[in-house]
PDB file of C-alpha atoms in Angstrom:
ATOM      1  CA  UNK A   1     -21.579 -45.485  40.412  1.00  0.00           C
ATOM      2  CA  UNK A   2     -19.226 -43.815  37.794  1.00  0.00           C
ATOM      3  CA  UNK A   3     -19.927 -40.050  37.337  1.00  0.00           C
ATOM      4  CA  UNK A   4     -18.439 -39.207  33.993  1.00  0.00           C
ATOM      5  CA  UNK A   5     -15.773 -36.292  34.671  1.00  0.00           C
ATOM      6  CA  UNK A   6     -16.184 -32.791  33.570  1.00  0.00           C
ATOM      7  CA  UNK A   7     -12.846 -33.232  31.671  1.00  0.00           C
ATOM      8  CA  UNK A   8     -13.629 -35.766  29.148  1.00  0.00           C
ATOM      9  CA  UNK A   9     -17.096 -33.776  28.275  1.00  0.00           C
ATOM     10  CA  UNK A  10     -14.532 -30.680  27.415  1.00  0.00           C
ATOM     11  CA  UNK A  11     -12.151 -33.140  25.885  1.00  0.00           C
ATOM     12  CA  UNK A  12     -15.321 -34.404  23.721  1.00  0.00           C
ATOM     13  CA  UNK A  13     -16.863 -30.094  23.114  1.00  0.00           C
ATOM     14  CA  UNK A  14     -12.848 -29.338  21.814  1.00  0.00           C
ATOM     15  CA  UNK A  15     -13.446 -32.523  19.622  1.00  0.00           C
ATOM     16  CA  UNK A  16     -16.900 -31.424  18.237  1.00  0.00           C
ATOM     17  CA  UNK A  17     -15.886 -27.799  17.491  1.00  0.00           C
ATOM     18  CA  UNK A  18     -12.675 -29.024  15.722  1.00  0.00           C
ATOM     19  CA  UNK A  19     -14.337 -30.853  13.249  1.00  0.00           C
ATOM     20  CA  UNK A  20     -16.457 -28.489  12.403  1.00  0.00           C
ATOM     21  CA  UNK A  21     -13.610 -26.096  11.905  1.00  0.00           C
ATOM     22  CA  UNK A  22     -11.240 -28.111   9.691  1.00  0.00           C
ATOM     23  CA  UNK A  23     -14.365 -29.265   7.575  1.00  0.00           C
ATOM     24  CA  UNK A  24     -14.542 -25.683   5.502  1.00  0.00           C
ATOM     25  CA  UNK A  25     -11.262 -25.531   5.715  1.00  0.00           C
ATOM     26  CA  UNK A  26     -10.561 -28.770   3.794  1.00  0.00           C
ATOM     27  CA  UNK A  27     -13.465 -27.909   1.426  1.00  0.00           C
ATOM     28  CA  UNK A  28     -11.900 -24.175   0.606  1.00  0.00           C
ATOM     29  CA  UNK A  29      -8.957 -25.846  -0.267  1.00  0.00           C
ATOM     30  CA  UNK A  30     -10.830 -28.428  -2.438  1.00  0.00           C
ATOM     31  CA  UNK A  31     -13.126 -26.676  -4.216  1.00  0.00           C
ATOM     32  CA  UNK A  32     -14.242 -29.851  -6.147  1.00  0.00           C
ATOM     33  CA  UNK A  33     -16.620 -29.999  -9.102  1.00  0.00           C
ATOM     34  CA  UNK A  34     -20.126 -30.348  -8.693  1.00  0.00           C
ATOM     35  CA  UNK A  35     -22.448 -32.773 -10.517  1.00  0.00           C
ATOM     36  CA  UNK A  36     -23.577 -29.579 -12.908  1.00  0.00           C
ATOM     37  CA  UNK A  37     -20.374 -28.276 -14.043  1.00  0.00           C
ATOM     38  CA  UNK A  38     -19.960 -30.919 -15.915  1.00  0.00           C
ATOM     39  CA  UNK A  39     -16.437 -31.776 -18.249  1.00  0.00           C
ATOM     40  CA  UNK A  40     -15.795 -28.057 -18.242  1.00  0.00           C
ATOM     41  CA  UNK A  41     -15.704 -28.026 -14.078  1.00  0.00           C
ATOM     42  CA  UNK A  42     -13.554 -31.653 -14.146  1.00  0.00           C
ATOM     43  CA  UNK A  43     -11.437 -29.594 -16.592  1.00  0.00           C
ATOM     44  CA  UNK A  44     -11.249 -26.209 -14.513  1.00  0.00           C
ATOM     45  CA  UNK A  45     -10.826 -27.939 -10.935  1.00  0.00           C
ATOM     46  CA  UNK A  46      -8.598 -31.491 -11.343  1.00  0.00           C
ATOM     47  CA  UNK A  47      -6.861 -31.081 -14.784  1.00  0.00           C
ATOM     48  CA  UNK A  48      -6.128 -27.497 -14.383  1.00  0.00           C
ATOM     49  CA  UNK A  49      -6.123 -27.494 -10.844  1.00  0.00           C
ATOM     50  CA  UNK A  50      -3.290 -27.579  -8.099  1.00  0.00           C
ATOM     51  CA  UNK A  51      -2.955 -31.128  -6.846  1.00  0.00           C
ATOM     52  CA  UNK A  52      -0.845 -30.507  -4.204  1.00  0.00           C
ATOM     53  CA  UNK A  53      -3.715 -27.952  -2.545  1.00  0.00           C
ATOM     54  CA  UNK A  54      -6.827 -29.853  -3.099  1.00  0.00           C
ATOM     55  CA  UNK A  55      -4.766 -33.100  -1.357  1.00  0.00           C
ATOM     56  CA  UNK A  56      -4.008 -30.910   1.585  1.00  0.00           C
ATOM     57  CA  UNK A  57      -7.307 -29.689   1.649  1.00  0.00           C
ATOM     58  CA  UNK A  58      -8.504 -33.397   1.732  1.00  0.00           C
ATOM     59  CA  UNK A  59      -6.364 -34.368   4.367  1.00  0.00           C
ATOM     60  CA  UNK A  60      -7.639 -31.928   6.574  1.00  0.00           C
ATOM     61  CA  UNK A  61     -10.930 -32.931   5.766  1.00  0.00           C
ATOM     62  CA  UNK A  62     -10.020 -36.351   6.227  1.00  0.00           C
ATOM     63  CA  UNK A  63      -8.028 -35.494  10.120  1.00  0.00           C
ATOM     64  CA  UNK A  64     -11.938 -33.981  10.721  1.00  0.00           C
ATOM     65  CA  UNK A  65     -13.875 -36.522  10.044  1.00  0.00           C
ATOM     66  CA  UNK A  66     -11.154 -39.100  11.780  1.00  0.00           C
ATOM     67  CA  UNK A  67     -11.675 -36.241  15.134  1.00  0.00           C
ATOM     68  CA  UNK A  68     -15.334 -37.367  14.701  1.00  0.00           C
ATOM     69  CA  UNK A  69     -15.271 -40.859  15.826  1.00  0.00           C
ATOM     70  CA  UNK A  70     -14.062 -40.292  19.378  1.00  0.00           C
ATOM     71  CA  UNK A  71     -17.091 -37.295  19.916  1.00  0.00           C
ATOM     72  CA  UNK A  72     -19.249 -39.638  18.380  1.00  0.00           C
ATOM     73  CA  UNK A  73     -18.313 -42.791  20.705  1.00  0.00           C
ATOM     74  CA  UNK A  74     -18.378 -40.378  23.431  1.00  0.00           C
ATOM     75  CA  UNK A  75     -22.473 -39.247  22.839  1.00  0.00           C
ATOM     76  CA  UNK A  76     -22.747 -42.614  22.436  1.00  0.00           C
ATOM     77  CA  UNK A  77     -21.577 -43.735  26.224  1.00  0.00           C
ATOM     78  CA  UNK A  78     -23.065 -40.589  28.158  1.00  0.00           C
ATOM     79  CA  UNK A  79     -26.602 -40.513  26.472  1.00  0.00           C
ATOM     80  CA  UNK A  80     -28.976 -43.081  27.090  1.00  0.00           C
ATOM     81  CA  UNK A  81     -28.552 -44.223  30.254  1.00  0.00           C
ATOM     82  CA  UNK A  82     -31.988 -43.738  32.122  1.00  0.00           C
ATOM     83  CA  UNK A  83     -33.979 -46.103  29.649  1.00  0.00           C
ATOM     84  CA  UNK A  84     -34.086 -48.855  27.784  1.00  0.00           C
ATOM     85  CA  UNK A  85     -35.657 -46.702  24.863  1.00  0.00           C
ATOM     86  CA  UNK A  86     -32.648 -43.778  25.442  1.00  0.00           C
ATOM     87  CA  UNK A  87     -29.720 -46.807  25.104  1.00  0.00           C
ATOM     88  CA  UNK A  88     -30.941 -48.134  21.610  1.00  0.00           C
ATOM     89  CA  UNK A  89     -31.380 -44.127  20.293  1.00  0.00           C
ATOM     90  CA  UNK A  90     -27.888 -43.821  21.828  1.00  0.00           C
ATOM     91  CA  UNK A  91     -26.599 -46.656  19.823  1.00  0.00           C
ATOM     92  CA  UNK A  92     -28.503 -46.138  16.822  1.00  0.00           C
ATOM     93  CA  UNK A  93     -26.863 -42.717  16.816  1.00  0.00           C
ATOM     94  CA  UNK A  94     -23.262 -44.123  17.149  1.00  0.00           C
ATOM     95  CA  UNK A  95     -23.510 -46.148  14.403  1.00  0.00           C
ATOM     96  CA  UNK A  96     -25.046 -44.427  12.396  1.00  0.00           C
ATOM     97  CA  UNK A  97     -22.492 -41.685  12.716  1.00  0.00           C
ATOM     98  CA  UNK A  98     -19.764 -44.176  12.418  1.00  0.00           C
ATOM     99  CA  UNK A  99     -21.250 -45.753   9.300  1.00  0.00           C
ATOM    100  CA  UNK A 100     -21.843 -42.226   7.829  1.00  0.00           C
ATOM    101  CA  UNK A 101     -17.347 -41.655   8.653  1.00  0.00           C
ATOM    102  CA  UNK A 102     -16.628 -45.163   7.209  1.00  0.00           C
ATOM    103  CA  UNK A 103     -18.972 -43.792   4.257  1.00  0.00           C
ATOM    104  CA  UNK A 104     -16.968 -40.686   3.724  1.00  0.00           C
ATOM    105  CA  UNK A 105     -13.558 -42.251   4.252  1.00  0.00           C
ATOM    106  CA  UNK A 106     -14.390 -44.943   1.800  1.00  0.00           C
ATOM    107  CA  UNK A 107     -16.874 -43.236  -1.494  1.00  0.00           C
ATOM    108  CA  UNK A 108     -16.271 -39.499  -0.658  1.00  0.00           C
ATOM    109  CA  UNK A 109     -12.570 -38.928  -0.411  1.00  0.00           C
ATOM    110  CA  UNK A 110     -11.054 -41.803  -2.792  1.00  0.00           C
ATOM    111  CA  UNK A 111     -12.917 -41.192  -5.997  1.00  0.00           C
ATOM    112  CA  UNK A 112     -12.313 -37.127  -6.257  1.00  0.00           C
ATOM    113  CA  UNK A 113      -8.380 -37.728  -5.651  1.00  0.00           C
ATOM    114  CA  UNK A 114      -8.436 -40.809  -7.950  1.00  0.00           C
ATOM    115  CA  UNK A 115     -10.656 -38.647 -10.801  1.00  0.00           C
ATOM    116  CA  UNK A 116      -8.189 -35.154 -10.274  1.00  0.00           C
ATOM    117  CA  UNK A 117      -4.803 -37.794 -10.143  1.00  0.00           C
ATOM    118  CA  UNK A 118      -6.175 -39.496 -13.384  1.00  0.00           C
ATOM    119  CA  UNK A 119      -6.831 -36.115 -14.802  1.00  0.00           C
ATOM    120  CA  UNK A 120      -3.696 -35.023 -14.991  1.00  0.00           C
ATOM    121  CA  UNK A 121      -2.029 -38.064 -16.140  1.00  0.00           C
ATOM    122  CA  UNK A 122      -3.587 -39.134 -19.215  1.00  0.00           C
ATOM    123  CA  UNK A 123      -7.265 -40.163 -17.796  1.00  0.00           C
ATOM    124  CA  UNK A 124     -10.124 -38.985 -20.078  1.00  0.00           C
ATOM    125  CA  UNK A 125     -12.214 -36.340 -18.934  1.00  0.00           C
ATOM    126  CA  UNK A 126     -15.249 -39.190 -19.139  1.00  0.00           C
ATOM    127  CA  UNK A 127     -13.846 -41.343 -16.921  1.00  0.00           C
ATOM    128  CA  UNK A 128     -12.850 -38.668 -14.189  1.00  0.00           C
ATOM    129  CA  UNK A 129     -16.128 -37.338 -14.444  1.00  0.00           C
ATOM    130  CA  UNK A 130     -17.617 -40.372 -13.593  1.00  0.00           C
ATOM    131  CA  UNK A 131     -15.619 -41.015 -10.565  1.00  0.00           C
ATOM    132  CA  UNK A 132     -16.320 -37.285  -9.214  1.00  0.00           C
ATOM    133  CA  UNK A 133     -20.060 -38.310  -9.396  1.00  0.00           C
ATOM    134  CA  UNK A 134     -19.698 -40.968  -7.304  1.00  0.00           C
ATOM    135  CA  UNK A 135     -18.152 -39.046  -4.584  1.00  0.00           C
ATOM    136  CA  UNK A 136     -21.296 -36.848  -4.897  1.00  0.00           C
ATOM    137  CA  UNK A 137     -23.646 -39.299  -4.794  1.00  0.00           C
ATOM    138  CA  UNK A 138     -21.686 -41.389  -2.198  1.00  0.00           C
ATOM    139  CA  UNK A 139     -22.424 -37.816  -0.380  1.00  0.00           C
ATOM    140  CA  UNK A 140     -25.896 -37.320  -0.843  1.00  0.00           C
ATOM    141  CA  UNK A 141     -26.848 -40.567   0.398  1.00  0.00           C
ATOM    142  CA  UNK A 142     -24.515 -40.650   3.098  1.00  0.00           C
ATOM    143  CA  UNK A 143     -26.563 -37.646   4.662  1.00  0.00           C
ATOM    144  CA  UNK A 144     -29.311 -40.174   5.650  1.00  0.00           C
ATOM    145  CA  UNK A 145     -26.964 -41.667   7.578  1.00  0.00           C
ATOM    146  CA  UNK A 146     -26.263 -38.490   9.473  1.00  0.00           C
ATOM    147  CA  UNK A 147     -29.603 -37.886   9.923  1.00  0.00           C
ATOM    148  CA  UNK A 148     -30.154 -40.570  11.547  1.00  0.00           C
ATOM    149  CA  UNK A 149     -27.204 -40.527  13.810  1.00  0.00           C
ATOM    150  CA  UNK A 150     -28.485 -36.819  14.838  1.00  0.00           C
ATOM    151  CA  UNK A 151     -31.663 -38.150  15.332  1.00  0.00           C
ATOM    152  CA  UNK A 152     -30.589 -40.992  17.932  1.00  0.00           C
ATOM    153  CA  UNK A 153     -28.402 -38.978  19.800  1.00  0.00           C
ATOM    154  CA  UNK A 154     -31.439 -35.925  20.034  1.00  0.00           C
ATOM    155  CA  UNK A 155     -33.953 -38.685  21.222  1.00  0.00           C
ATOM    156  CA  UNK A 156     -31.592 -40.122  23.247  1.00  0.00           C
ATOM    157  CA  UNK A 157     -30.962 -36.234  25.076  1.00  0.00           C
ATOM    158  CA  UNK A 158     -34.793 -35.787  25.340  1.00  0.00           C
ATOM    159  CA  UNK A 159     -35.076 -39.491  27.561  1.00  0.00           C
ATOM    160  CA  UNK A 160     -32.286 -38.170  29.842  1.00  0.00           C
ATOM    161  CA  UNK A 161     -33.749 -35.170  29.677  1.00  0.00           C
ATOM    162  CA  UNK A 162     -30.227 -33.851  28.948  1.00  0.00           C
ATOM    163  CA  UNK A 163     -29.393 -30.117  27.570  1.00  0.00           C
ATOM    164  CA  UNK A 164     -32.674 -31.103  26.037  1.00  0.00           C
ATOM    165  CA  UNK A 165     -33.437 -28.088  23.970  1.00  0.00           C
ATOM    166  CA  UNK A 166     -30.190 -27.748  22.242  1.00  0.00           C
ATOM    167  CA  UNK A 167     -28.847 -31.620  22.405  1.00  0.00           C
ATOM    168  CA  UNK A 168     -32.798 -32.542  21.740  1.00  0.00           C
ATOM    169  CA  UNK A 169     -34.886 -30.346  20.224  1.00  0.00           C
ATOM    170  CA  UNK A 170     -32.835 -28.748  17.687  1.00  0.00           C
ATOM    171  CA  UNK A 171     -31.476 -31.837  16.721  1.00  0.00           C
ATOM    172  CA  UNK A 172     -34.648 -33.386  15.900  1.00  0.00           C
ATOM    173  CA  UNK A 173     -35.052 -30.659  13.618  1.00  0.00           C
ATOM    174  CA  UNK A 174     -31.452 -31.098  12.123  1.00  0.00           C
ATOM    175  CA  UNK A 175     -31.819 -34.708  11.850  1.00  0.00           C
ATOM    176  CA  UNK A 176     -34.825 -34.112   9.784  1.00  0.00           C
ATOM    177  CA  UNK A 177     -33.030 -30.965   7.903  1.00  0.00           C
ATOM    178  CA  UNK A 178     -30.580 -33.974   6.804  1.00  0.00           C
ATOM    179  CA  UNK A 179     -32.943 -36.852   5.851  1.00  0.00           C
ATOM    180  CA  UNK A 180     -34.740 -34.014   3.521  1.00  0.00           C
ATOM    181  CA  UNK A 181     -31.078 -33.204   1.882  1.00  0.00           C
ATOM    182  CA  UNK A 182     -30.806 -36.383   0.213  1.00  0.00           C
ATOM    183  CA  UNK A 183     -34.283 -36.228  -1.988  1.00  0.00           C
ATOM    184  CA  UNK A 184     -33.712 -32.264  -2.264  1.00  0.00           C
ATOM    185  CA  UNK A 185     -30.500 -32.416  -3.861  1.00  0.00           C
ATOM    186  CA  UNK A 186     -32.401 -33.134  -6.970  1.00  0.00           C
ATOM    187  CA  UNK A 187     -32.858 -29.356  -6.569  1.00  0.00           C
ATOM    188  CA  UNK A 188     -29.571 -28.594  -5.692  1.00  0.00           C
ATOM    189  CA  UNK A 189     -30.208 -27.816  -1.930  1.00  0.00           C
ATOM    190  CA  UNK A 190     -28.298 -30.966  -0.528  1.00  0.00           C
ATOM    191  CA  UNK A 191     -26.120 -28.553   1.951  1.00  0.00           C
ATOM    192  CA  UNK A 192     -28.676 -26.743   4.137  1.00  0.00           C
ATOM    193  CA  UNK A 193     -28.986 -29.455   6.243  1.00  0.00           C
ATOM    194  CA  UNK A 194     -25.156 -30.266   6.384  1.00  0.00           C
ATOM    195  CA  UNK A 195     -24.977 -26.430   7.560  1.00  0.00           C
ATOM    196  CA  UNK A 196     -27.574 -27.010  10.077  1.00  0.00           C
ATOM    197  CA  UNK A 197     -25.899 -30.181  11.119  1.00  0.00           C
ATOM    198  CA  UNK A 198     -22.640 -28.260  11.536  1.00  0.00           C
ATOM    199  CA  UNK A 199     -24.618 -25.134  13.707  1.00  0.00           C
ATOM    200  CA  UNK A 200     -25.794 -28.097  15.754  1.00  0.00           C
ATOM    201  CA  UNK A 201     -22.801 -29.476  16.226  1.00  0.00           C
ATOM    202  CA  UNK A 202     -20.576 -26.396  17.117  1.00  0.00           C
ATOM    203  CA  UNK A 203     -23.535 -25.820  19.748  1.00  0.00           C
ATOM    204  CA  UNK A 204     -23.108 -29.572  21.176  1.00  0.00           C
ATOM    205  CA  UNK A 205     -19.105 -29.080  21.684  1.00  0.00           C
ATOM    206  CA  UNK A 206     -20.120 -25.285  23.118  1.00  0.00           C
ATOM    207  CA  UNK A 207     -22.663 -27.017  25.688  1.00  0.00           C
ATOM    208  CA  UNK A 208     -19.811 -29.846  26.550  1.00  0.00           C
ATOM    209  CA  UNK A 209     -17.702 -27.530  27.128  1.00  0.00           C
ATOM    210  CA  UNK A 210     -19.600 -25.509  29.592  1.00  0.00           C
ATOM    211  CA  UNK A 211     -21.053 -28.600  31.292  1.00  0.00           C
ATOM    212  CA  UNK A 212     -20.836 -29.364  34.483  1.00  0.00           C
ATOM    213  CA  UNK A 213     -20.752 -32.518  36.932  1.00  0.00           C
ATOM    214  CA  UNK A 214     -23.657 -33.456  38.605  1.00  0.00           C
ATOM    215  CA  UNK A 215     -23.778 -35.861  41.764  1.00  0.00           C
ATOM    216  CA  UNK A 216     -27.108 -36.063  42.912  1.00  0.00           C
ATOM    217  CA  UNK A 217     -28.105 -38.476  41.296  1.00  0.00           C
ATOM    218  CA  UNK A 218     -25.417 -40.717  42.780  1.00  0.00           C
ATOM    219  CA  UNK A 219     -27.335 -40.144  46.041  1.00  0.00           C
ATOM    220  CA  UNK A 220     -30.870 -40.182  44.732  1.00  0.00           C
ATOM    221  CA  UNK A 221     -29.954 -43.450  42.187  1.00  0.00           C
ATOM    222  CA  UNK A 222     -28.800 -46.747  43.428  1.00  0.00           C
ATOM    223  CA  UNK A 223     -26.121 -48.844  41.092  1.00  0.00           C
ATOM    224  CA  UNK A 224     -28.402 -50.672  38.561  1.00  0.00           C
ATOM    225  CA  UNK A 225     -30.987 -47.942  38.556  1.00  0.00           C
ATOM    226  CA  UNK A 226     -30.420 -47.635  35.185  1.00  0.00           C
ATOM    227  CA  UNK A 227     -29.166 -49.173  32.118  1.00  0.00           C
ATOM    228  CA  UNK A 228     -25.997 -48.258  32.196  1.00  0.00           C
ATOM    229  CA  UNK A 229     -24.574 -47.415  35.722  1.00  0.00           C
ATOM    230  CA  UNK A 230     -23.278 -43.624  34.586  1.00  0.00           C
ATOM    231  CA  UNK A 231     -24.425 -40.682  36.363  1.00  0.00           C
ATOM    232  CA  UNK A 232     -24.617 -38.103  32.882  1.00  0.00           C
ATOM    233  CA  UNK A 233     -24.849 -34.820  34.974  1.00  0.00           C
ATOM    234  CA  UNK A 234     -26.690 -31.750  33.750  1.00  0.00           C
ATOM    235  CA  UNK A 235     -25.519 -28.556  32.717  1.00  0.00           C
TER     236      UNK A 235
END
């Protein structure tokens, strides 16, 4: 039986916490216009604005996001491994998460660097307004998707009974903070549950980091005990 070592669950806490860092970072830089600012904010932040800080802000964004995956494919192999029920939360958290990258990568950055490029080369401000709202609403939507990757992974943590409070408890209530963003950003509060999310997730890395191995059950479990063969060790 495989007992997952204690240096790929730092490897995976570094990951976690560096996302979360470059993520404000990238937006700082950004600063993009929301949905209520209107032509005046598409005029203040992309025509007026400094291209060549807003991309850099994106690509660090972007290098977040892209530090995601492997964190994310990592929960994914260490949770869910004592049940049946655990291994499809488990999985239905990976993918989730990975559709929710794929999402960002693919509405969220594209559109605001086409609408600021098009901006400030002859592109109406109608036009480039209408791409910057579907980056938001790409966004919005693409928080259900993170709610239910938190989700997974939380009930997945509270079947292994694994830093349950923090890995499941909590993150029941951010996955539910999330799927409540997407119908409240009618009102404008769309980011408390991305700033929950991101509490949660600097706590996650902060707990892998700390974590340590656990071999009893190698003893107390023989191979096949369990879905997937891994001893997960508790912290």
């Amino acid at each position: 039986m495989t007992v997952v070592p204690r240096r790929l669950w730092q490897l995976a806490g570094a990951l976690c916490i560096a996302h979360v860092a470059l993520i404000p970072v990238g937006l700082f830089l950004q600063q993009g216009p929301l949905f209520s600012d209107g032509l005046q904010g598409i005029t203040d932040a992309y025509v007026n604005g400094d291209i060549t800080r807003v991309f850099t802000g994106g690509v660090l964004e972007s290098f977040g996001f892209l530090l995601m995956v492997p964190a994310l494919v990592f929960l994914g192999r260490v949770l869910g491994r004592r049940s049946e029920a655990g291994a499809w939360a488990a999985q239905t958290g990976l993918l989730c998460g990975l559709a929710y990258v794929t999402v960002t990568f693919a509405v969220g950055f594209p559109p605001g660097a086409a609408a600021m490029y098009g901006a400030q080369h002859g592109l109406d401000l109608e036009a480039a307004f209408a791409l910057n709202n579907v980056r938001i609403f790409g966004y919005f939507l693409s928080l259900l998707l993170l709610g239910g990757s938190t989700l997974g992974f939380a009930v997945a943590a509270l079947a292994d009974r694994v830093h349950a409070r923090w890995f499941g408890w909590f993150g029941v209530a951010t996955g539910l903070a999330l799927l409540a963003s997407t119908p409240l950003a009618g009102l404008g509060a769309q980011d408390w549950g991305t700033l929950v999310f991101m509490v949660w997730f600097v706590g996650v890395g902060v707990l892998m980091l700390r974590h340590k191995d656990d071999t009893s059950d190698a003893r107390t479990n023989p191979v096949g005990s369990h879905p997937r063969d891994v001893v997960i060790g508790h912290a």
